[in-house]
Tab-separated table of C-alpha atoms in Angstrom:
chain	number	residue	atom	x	y	z
A	5	MET	CA	-34.233	-34.785	73.868
A	6	VAL	CA	-32.671	-37.315	71.510
A	7	ALA	CA	-34.854	-36.439	68.551
A	8	PRO	CA	-33.849	-32.718	68.325
A	9	THR	CA	-30.157	-33.663	68.519
A	10	LEU	CA	-30.555	-36.186	65.693
A	11	ASN	CA	-32.426	-33.596	63.601
A	12	ARG	CA	-29.614	-31.050	64.107
A	13	GLN	CA	-26.971	-33.606	63.109
A	14	ALA	CA	-28.967	-34.558	60.007
A	15	GLY	CA	-29.299	-30.873	59.034
A	16	VAL	CA	-25.546	-30.327	59.395
A	17	ALA	CA	-24.842	-33.429	57.322
A	18	LEU	CA	-27.258	-32.257	54.620
A	19	LEU	CA	-25.673	-28.809	54.547
A	20	ALA	CA	-22.206	-30.325	54.286
A	21	ALA	CA	-23.372	-32.536	51.426
A	22	LEU	CA	-24.841	-29.542	49.608
A	23	ILE	CA	-21.604	-27.574	50.051
A	24	LEU	CA	-19.613	-30.545	48.750
A	25	ILE	CA	-21.884	-30.913	45.728
A	26	MET	CA	-21.661	-27.188	45.027
A	27	ALA	CA	-17.862	-27.323	45.229
A	28	LEU	CA	-17.823	-30.278	42.831
A	29	VAL	CA	-20.090	-28.397	40.433
A	30	PHE	CA	-17.775	-25.371	40.486
A	31	ILE	CA	-14.692	-27.545	40.001
A	32	LEU	CA	-16.233	-29.518	37.128
A	33	GLY	CA	-17.535	-26.296	35.553
A	34	ASN	CA	-14.085	-24.742	35.725
A	35	ILE	CA	-12.516	-27.875	34.215
A	36	PHE	CA	-15.095	-27.874	31.410
A	37	TYR	CA	-14.588	-24.142	30.804
A	38	ARG	CA	-10.812	-24.526	30.594
A	39	HIS	CA	-11.257	-27.522	28.320
A	40	GLN	CA	-13.427	-25.478	25.981
A	41	ILE	CA	-10.824	-22.694	25.953
A	42	ASP	CA	-8.093	-25.212	25.118
A	43	ILE	CA	-10.191	-26.635	22.293
A	44	SER	CA	-10.929	-23.134	20.955
A	45	GLN	CA	-7.271	-22.079	21.126
A	46	THR	CA	-6.147	-25.298	19.461
A	47	SER	CA	-8.767	-24.842	16.757
A	48	GLN	CA	-7.724	-21.231	16.168
A	49	ALA	CA	-4.044	-22.194	16.033
A	50	LEU	CA	-4.848	-24.927	13.524
A	51	HIS	CA	-6.973	-22.578	11.409
A	52	ARG	CA	-4.279	-19.897	11.610
A	53	ASP	CA	-1.603	-22.282	10.352
A	54	GLN	CA	-3.874	-23.580	7.594
A	55	ALA	CA	-4.854	-20.026	6.590
A	56	LEU	CA	-1.205	-18.963	6.406
A	57	LEU	CA	-0.356	-21.943	4.193
A	58	LEU	CA	-3.267	-21.049	1.916
A	59	ALA	CA	-2.087	-17.433	1.741
A	60	LEU	CA	1.465	-18.484	0.888
A	61	SER	CA	0.096	-20.800	-1.800
A	62	GLY	CA	-1.787	-17.829	-3.241
A	63	GLU	CA	1.424	-15.826	-3.098
A	64	ASN	CA	3.277	-18.465	-5.130
A	65	TRP	CA	0.440	-18.531	-7.647
A	66	ALA	CA	0.653	-14.724	-8.020
A	67	ARG	CA	4.406	-14.917	-8.578
A	68	GLN	CA	3.955	-17.514	-11.308
A	69	MET	CA	1.331	-15.314	-12.954
A	70	LEU	CA	3.677	-12.298	-12.978
A	71	GLU	CA	6.535	-14.404	-14.325
A	72	ALA	CA	4.324	-15.571	-17.197
A	73	ASP	CA	3.171	-12.017	-17.963
A	74	ASN	CA	4.250	-9.965	-20.977
A	75	VAL	CA	6.992	-7.693	-19.634
A	76	ASP	CA	6.942	-5.294	-22.623
A	77	TYR	CA	4.239	-3.190	-20.984
A	78	ASP	CA	1.961	-3.502	-17.949
A	79	HIS	CA	-1.627	-2.266	-17.654
A	80	PHE	CA	-4.937	-2.969	-15.920
A	81	GLY	CA	-6.188	-5.176	-18.718
A	82	GLU	CA	-3.635	-7.912	-18.034
A	83	THR	CA	-4.278	-11.094	-16.086
A	84	TRP	CA	-2.287	-10.005	-13.019
A	85	ALA	CA	-4.541	-6.946	-12.625
A	86	GLN	CA	-7.720	-9.012	-12.304
A	87	ALA	CA	-8.937	-9.825	-8.804
A	88	ILE	CA	-8.237	-13.346	-7.603
A	89	PRO	CA	-11.690	-14.977	-7.618
A	90	ALA	CA	-13.176	-15.595	-4.185
A	91	MET	CA	-12.374	-19.275	-3.905
A	92	PRO	CA	-14.164	-21.390	-1.306
A	93	VAL	CA	-11.988	-23.715	0.740
A	94	ASP	CA	-12.968	-26.247	3.364
A	95	GLY	CA	-14.384	-24.120	6.167
A	96	GLY	CA	-13.633	-20.723	4.637
A	97	MET	CA	-12.687	-18.581	1.651
A	98	ILE	CA	-9.653	-16.951	0.003
A	99	ASN	CA	-9.502	-13.895	-2.248
A	100	GLY	CA	-6.995	-11.224	-3.204
A	101	CYS	CA	-5.579	-8.859	-5.794
A	102	ILE	CA	-2.333	-7.400	-7.139
A	103	SER	CA	-1.553	-3.691	-7.171
A	104	ASP	CA	1.046	-1.917	-9.335
A	105	LEU	CA	3.333	-0.007	-6.977
A	106	GLN	CA	4.905	1.925	-9.842
A	107	GLY	CA	1.545	3.527	-10.467
A	108	ARG	CA	2.363	5.525	-7.316
A	109	PHE	CA	5.000	8.129	-6.452
A	110	ASN	CA	8.146	6.472	-5.097
A	111	LEU	CA	9.508	8.676	-2.297
A	112	ASN	CA	12.959	7.109	-2.595
A	113	SER	CA	13.273	8.349	-6.200
A	114	LEU	CA	13.941	11.821	-4.767
A	115	LYS	CA	17.384	10.609	-3.688
A	116	ALA	CA	18.612	11.204	-7.251
A	117	PHE	CA	18.463	14.939	-6.438
A	118	ASP	CA	20.763	14.820	-3.418
A	119	THR	CA	22.775	17.951	-4.242
A	120	ASN	CA	21.665	21.556	-4.191
A	121	THR	CA	22.646	21.952	-7.848
A	122	LYS	CA	20.582	18.981	-9.035
A	123	LEU	CA	17.557	19.919	-6.943
A	124	ASN	CA	17.486	23.587	-7.919
A	125	ALA	CA	17.941	22.743	-11.592
A	126	ALA	CA	15.010	20.305	-11.437
A	127	LEU	CA	12.718	22.737	-9.623
A	128	ALA	CA	13.569	25.571	-12.027
A	129	ASP	CA	12.874	23.431	-15.102
A	130	LYS	CA	9.418	23.392	-16.734
A	131	ASN	CA	9.875	19.708	-17.506
A	132	ALA	CA	8.483	17.035	-15.197
A	133	SER	CA	10.824	15.514	-12.608
A	134	GLU	CA	10.290	13.864	-9.251
A	135	PRO	CA	10.707	17.087	-7.197
A	136	VAL	CA	8.340	18.996	-9.485
A	137	VAL	CA	5.755	16.211	-9.553
A	138	TRP	CA	5.916	15.902	-5.744
A	139	ASN	CA	5.199	19.595	-5.200
A	140	GLN	CA	2.375	19.532	-7.729
A	141	LEU	CA	0.845	16.457	-6.106
A	142	LEU	CA	0.914	18.230	-2.729
A	143	ALA	CA	-0.768	21.282	-4.240
A	144	LEU	CA	-3.404	19.129	-5.928
A	145	LEU	CA	-4.242	17.501	-2.581
A	146	GLU	CA	-4.370	20.944	-0.940
A	147	ILE	CA	-1.275	20.338	1.186
A	148	PRO	CA	0.901	23.457	1.673
A	149	VAL	CA	3.946	23.595	-0.617
A	150	TYR	CA	7.238	25.230	0.359
A	151	PRO	CA	10.931	24.492	-0.381
A	152	GLY	CA	11.449	22.279	2.654
A	153	ARG	CA	8.849	19.786	1.431
A	154	VAL	CA	11.345	18.185	-0.960
A	155	GLU	CA	14.562	19.021	0.859
A	156	THR	CA	13.661	17.340	4.165
A	157	ILE	CA	12.784	14.091	2.368
A	158	ILE	CA	16.100	14.090	0.495
A	159	ASP	CA	18.045	14.804	3.700
A	160	TRP	CA	16.167	11.952	5.397
A	161	ILE	CA	17.058	9.346	2.754
A	162	ASP	CA	20.559	10.370	1.653
A	163	GLU	CA	23.669	9.219	3.528
A	164	LYS	CA	25.232	12.669	3.757
A	165	SER	CA	25.168	14.827	6.881
A	166	ASP	CA	25.109	18.194	5.091
A	167	LEU	CA	21.878	19.925	4.104
A	168	VAL	CA	20.737	19.636	0.506
A	169	GLY	CA	19.259	23.115	0.852
A	170	SER	CA	18.670	25.858	3.383
A	171	SER	CA	15.213	24.452	4.221
A	172	GLY	CA	16.416	20.889	4.755
A	173	ALA	CA	16.908	19.058	8.048
A	174	GLU	CA	19.696	16.843	9.349
A	175	GLN	CA	20.403	15.152	12.696
A	176	ASP	CA	21.048	18.408	14.585
A	177	ASP	CA	17.539	19.574	13.684
A	178	TYR	CA	15.907	16.291	14.706
A	179	ALA	CA	17.835	16.282	17.998
A	180	MET	CA	16.026	19.477	19.010
A	181	LEU	CA	12.578	17.921	18.633
A	182	LEU	CA	10.554	16.808	21.648
A	183	PRO	CA	11.065	13.934	21.874
A	184	PRO	CA	14.356	13.846	19.915
A	185	ARG	CA	14.463	11.705	16.792
A	186	MET	CA	17.182	9.900	14.843
A	187	ILE	CA	17.374	10.663	11.142
A	188	ALA	CA	17.386	7.566	8.918
A	189	ASN	CA	20.061	8.561	6.359
A	190	GLU	CA	18.886	5.645	4.228
A	191	MET	CA	16.025	4.731	1.919
A	192	MET	CA	12.552	4.656	3.431
A	193	VAL	CA	11.252	1.173	4.155
A	194	GLU	CA	7.557	2.016	3.954
A	195	PRO	CA	5.631	5.137	2.894
A	196	SER	CA	4.240	5.796	6.390
A	197	GLU	CA	7.823	6.652	7.388
A	198	LEU	CA	7.163	10.039	5.798
A	199	ALA	CA	5.390	10.992	9.037
A	200	SER	CA	8.809	10.935	10.752
A	201	VAL	CA	10.260	13.476	8.320
A	202	MET	CA	10.408	17.015	9.671
A	203	GLY	CA	7.620	19.222	8.365
A	204	TYR	CA	5.126	16.453	7.580
A	205	GLU	CA	2.078	16.075	9.778
A	206	ILE	CA	0.383	12.729	10.348
A	207	PHE	CA	-2.874	13.872	8.738
A	208	GLU	CA	-0.941	14.992	5.653
A	209	VAL	CA	0.721	11.601	5.330
A	210	GLN	CA	-2.654	9.890	5.742
A	211	THR	CA	-3.951	12.018	2.863
A	212	LEU	CA	-0.955	11.095	0.710
A	213	MET	CA	-0.912	7.352	1.443
A	214	PRO	CA	-3.058	6.249	-1.542
A	215	TRP	CA	-0.586	7.817	-3.971
A	216	ILE	CA	2.850	7.107	-2.504
A	217	THR	CA	5.148	4.146	-2.003
A	218	ALA	CA	8.704	3.484	-0.789
A	219	LEU	CA	10.589	1.120	-3.094
A	220	PRO	CA	14.219	0.073	-2.579
A	221	ASP	CA	15.570	2.034	-5.546
A	222	LYS	CA	14.666	4.760	-8.026
A	223	THR	CA	11.757	3.709	-10.235
A	224	HIS	CA	9.814	5.068	-13.180
A	225	ILE	CA	6.131	5.935	-12.966
A	226	ASN	CA	4.058	3.567	-15.074
A	227	ILE	CA	1.650	5.849	-16.930
A	228	ASN	CA	-0.491	2.837	-17.826
A	229	THR	CA	-1.425	2.403	-14.165
A	230	ALA	CA	-0.847	5.845	-12.627
A	231	SER	CA	-3.871	7.452	-10.962
A	232	ASP	CA	-5.656	10.508	-12.284
A	233	GLU	CA	-4.108	12.621	-9.518
A	234	LEU	CA	-0.579	11.542	-10.317
A	235	LEU	CA	-1.084	12.117	-14.044
A	236	ILE	CA	-2.391	15.632	-13.351
A	237	ALA	CA	0.626	16.309	-11.134
A	238	MET	CA	2.897	15.118	-13.934
A	239	GLY	CA	1.130	17.321	-16.491
A	240	GLY	CA	2.366	20.630	-15.114
A	241	ASN	CA	0.651	23.524	-16.877
A	242	LEU	CA	-1.002	20.953	-19.173
A	243	ASP	CA	-2.365	19.043	-16.181
A	244	THR	CA	-5.786	17.762	-17.278
A	245	GLN	CA	-4.842	17.765	-20.964
A	246	PHE	CA	-1.953	15.408	-20.266
A	247	ARG	CA	-4.141	13.219	-18.053
A	248	ASP	CA	-6.849	12.946	-20.713
A	249	ALA	CA	-4.296	12.182	-23.426
A	250	VAL	CA	-2.855	9.343	-21.355
A	251	LEU	CA	-6.234	7.903	-20.375
A	252	ASP	CA	-7.468	7.996	-23.980
A	253	ARG	CA	-4.487	5.929	-25.155
A	254	ARG	CA	-4.237	3.344	-22.400
A	255	PRO	CA	-2.888	0.753	-22.653
A	256	ILE	CA	0.189	2.403	-24.135
A	257	GLU	CA	2.345	-0.213	-25.843
A	258	ASP	CA	5.198	1.989	-27.075
A	259	LEU	CA	6.487	5.024	-25.200
A	260	GLY	CA	8.176	6.579	-28.237
A	261	THR	CA	4.968	6.478	-30.272
A	262	PHE	CA	3.084	7.928	-27.325
A	263	HIS	CA	5.480	10.873	-27.097
A	264	ASP	CA	5.016	11.580	-30.824
A	265	GLN	CA	1.234	11.514	-30.445
A	266	ILE	CA	1.352	13.820	-27.428
A	267	ASP	CA	3.370	16.373	-29.413
A	268	ILE	CA	0.583	16.544	-31.981
A	269	GLU	CA	-2.409	16.421	-29.642
A	270	LEU	CA	-1.090	19.013	-27.170
A	271	SER	CA	0.327	21.257	-29.938
A	272	LEU	CA	3.884	20.888	-28.726
A	273	SER	CA	7.067	21.236	-30.753
A	274	LYS	CA	8.339	17.987	-32.213
A	275	GLY	CA	10.249	16.130	-29.514
A	276	ASP	CA	8.997	18.433	-26.745
A	277	ALA	CA	6.992	15.625	-25.074
A	278	VAL	CA	10.175	13.578	-24.614
A	279	ASN	CA	11.729	16.497	-22.741
A	280	ARG	CA	8.616	17.317	-20.712
A	281	TRP	CA	8.001	13.705	-19.660
A	282	PRO	CA	11.432	12.067	-19.984
A	283	LYS	CA	12.081	8.354	-19.908
A	284	SER	CA	13.920	8.888	-16.632
A	285	LEU	CA	10.511	9.661	-15.096
A	286	VAL	CA	7.874	7.712	-17.025
A	287	ASP	CA	7.667	4.229	-18.486
A	288	ILE	CA	5.074	1.611	-19.426
A	289	THR	CA	6.533	-1.328	-17.504
A	290	THR	CA	6.580	-2.275	-13.824
A	291	ASN	CA	9.037	-4.156	-11.640
A	292	TYR	CA	7.340	-3.816	-8.240
A	293	PHE	CA	3.903	-5.137	-7.356
A	294	GLN	CA	2.008	-5.505	-4.097
A	295	LEU	CA	-0.067	-8.612	-3.474
A	296	TYR	CA	-2.998	-8.537	-1.072
A	297	ILE	CA	-4.478	-11.876	0.044
A	298	GLU	CA	-7.270	-12.402	2.556
A	299	VAL	CA	-8.033	-15.854	3.960
A	300	LEU	CA	-11.113	-16.563	6.082
A	301	LEU	CA	-10.966	-19.918	7.856
A	302	GLY	CA	-13.152	-20.801	10.808
A	303	ASP	CA	-12.838	-18.003	13.368
A	304	VAL	CA	-9.598	-16.661	11.882
A	305	ARG	CA	-8.926	-14.030	9.218
A	306	ILE	CA	-5.408	-13.601	7.850
A	307	GLU	CA	-4.373	-10.684	5.661
A	308	VAL	CA	-1.050	-10.959	3.825
A	309	LYS	CA	0.549	-8.056	1.957
A	310	SER	CA	3.643	-8.949	-0.034
A	311	ILE	CA	5.845	-6.734	-2.200
A	312	ILE	CA	6.978	-8.662	-5.263
A	313	ASN	CA	10.001	-7.590	-7.307
A	314	ARG	CA	9.959	-8.835	-10.883
A	315	LEU	CA	13.566	-8.893	-12.080
A	316	SER	CA	14.752	-8.120	-15.601
A	317	SER	CA	15.088	-11.873	-16.153
A	318	GLY	CA	11.355	-12.256	-15.499
A	319	GLU	CA	11.854	-14.080	-12.204
A	320	THR	CA	10.108	-12.777	-9.091
A	321	VAL	CA	11.250	-12.443	-5.487
A	322	ILE	CA	9.411	-11.429	-2.319
A	323	ILE	CA	11.192	-8.455	-0.755
A	324	HIS	CA	8.692	-7.688	2.000
A	325	ARG	CA	5.763	-9.444	3.640
A	326	ASP	CA	3.263	-8.283	6.281
A	327	ILE	CA	1.011	-10.850	7.979
A	328	THR	CA	-1.968	-9.734	10.067
A	329	THR	CA	-4.134	-12.203	11.997
A	330	VAL	CA	-7.449	-11.067	13.463
A	331	PRO	CA	-10.664	-12.786	14.571
A	332	ALA	CA	-13.029	-13.163	11.640
A	333	SER	CA	-15.802	-11.611	13.747
A	334	LEU	CA	-14.069	-8.212	13.792
A	335	PRO	CA	-15.009	-5.759	11.029
A	336	LYS	CA	-12.476	-5.365	8.246
A	337	ASP	CA	-10.133	-2.428	8.824
A	338	SER	CA	-9.827	-0.651	5.512
A	339	ALA	CA	-6.843	1.294	6.834
A	340	SER	CA	-4.836	-1.929	7.067
A	341	SER	CA	-5.584	-2.900	3.495
A	342	LEU	CA	-4.126	-1.631	0.291
A	343	GLN	CA	-4.823	2.014	-0.417
A	344	THR	CA	-6.800	3.026	-3.497
A	345	LEU	CA	-4.917	4.318	-6.506
A	346	THR	CA	-7.875	5.956	-8.208
A	347	ASP	CA	-10.254	8.583	-6.977
A	348	GLU	CA	-13.988	8.756	-7.374
A	349	ALA	CA	-15.301	10.465	-10.488
A	350	ASP	CA	-15.681	14.226	-10.173
A	351	SER	CA	-18.658	14.483	-12.503
A	352	ASP	CA	-21.449	12.445	-14.026
A	353	GLU	CA	-19.418	12.190	-17.213
A	354	ASP	CA	-16.427	10.819	-15.303
A	355	SER	CA	-18.726	8.321	-13.589
A	356	GLU	CA	-20.019	7.118	-16.946
A	357	ASN	CA	-16.468	6.730	-18.232
A	358	ALA	CA	-15.505	4.790	-15.115
A	359	THR	CA	-18.467	2.474	-15.647
A	360	GLU	CA	-17.606	1.917	-19.291
A	361	ASN	CA	-13.948	1.189	-18.466
A	362	THR	CA	-14.224	-0.997	-15.382
A	363	ASP	CA	-11.607	-3.330	-16.841
A	364	MET	CA	-9.113	-0.474	-16.555
A	365	GLN	CA	-9.641	0.027	-12.825
A	366	PRO	CA	-7.418	-1.535	-10.130
A	367	ALA	CA	-8.715	-4.968	-9.188
A	368	CYS	CA	-8.190	-4.253	-5.501
A	369	LEU	CA	-10.739	-1.446	-5.797
A	370	MET	CA	-13.216	-3.884	-7.316
A	371	ILE	CA	-13.098	-6.381	-4.439
A	372	GLY	CA	-13.032	-3.749	-1.702
A	373	ALA	CA	-9.483	-4.431	-0.525
A	374	PHE	CA	-8.739	-0.696	-0.591
């Protein structure tokens, strides 16, 4: 009778030992797992900080490049317009590009037409102006055009509480929406804000994004960097003729000479080009640029988008900066990157021209940042 009792006690002891060992294994495994997580998080934090410092260094380099640039005219053939070479760094890579924001339509420029008299006079004139160009750009992109398209934007960005026109919208109109919305009554901060303006659908704004911007003051359109679509919209009844005339003469070094040449080529009266495309609308210089920098370091990818204002003195300041940090393993989201300023060629001939003039294309398109 003693032997069975001893066997049972030995079995219980063995089972207890196995349970203890199993508990130790689970505890040690959990400690090791947490340790690995701590190491990974520390590594990611370190890489994130290093990547941000690299991006800011690239930003300073871009500012120095713009400050050293010839400010008499800006075009795609200049140094700033070339993609930043993909530079290997210890454990990763950095690349980027600079985009000309004045090659786009500045929504805030419509504020100059903040009275019914100014707006109606501009819309009734055959000459190009921001309201006219905006409506023509909408039509070109097959977005419905009606009077409220311009008026609601002006009411959104001006400080006044009265309607600029009968089709406009002020706070009383936005209060009736579901859900209600507060009107800004100040300049737009970013172009996507257009989706908040009454009458504009999200899909319409998504269509417009490659060709619009929201800069802190009224700006000219740089015809040296403007897209085909924007040039056609500026051309009015001479849409493609104006576009072709501009593209054939890029880079344009003197706006006065360009106007004289346009008079001859498009069979206009002498001085008519200056009236059709006034210096209040077009120019050949740029003050606002957008820098895109991507840094890959370890398991971290940082994307930095900075808006750079080049002052009349030649100095540059950063007026806006967006920093996005994502795991490097995730696919690149093209929607978060800079939007393209040029469309694909519409014909084989256009494709050949694009191939022959690759130095005149936005650098961000070349590296796939768009």
